[in-house]
Amino acid sequence: MSESIDGKRKSRNERRADRREAIKQAAIEVFSEKGYHAAKVSQIVKRVGVAQGTFYLYYEGKQQIFGELLNDFLTLVVTTVANWEPAELDSREIFREELTRVGIALTDVVQENHGLAKIFFKEALAVAPEFDQIIHDFYETLGSLLTNFNRILYERGLIKSMNFKVLAYMTIGMVERIIMEHIVTGVLADVDAREIVEHLVIHYLDGTLSEVPTERET
């Protein structure tokens, strides 16, 4: 009897999770096609094939689900970068291979989540002040990760002394623009992802190999 009740409860929870995921996927499509301001809850539920009241069992409104989608995408990006371990690198060649691997992994994540990427690049940066803190925290976290990585790479003798924080944010800006043009706008859609990543890696390595007349950041 207990097993039967547990099974029904599990099945009900699974159905709720599936329904929530279906609503999120529909929201990704609607937001990426219509834009945040033009998107309506009625359009989202129509994609799923549920009543509008069902939507409000999961979300208070489109702002809440948009915020969740934004968080999902930014978490994917940060997790991909954070999983890198530069402390074991001991040569520029291995360093180059690792940068390329991470770059390809990040490109794959963004391509696999094209709808979320489009929402971030075309909508999130200009939607509403309610999302400013989420975006600020994302860049702060990513900048801190890369600054620390750069410091480790310097200590390993793989890059020259420079302002590692400036280097981190320069890297973010460069990669961000390339992703925008390759995946979102399609300007670089005809260029193979590996070729793009290799260009970015070469640019980073060439820049960090040269002497920079500034004090090492501590």
PDB file of C-alpha atoms in Angstrom, residues 19 35 42 59 66 90 124 144 152 162 190:
ATOM      1  CA  ARG A  19       5.076  20.215 -17.251  1.00  0.00           C
ATOM      2  CA  GLY A  35      11.299  39.618 -27.351  1.00  0.00           C
ATOM      3  CA  SER A  42      -0.982  33.434 -23.398  1.00  0.00           C
ATOM      4  CA  TYR A  59       5.272  31.043 -12.107  1.00  0.00           C
ATOM      5  CA  PHE A  66      12.443  35.062 -17.704  1.00  0.00           C
ATOM      6  CA  ASP A  90      53.233  23.078 -17.473  1.00  0.00           C
ATOM      7  CA  ALA A 124      18.469  40.452 -20.951  1.00  0.00           C
ATOM      8  CA  SER A 144      36.884  36.827 -10.640  1.00  0.00           C
ATOM      9  CA  ILE A 152      47.747  30.907 -11.615  1.00  0.00           C
ATOM     10  CA  MET A 162      50.198  42.179 -16.304  1.00  0.00           C
ATOM     11  CA  ASP A 190      29.691  30.397 -41.985  1.00  0.00           C
TER      12      ASP A 190
END
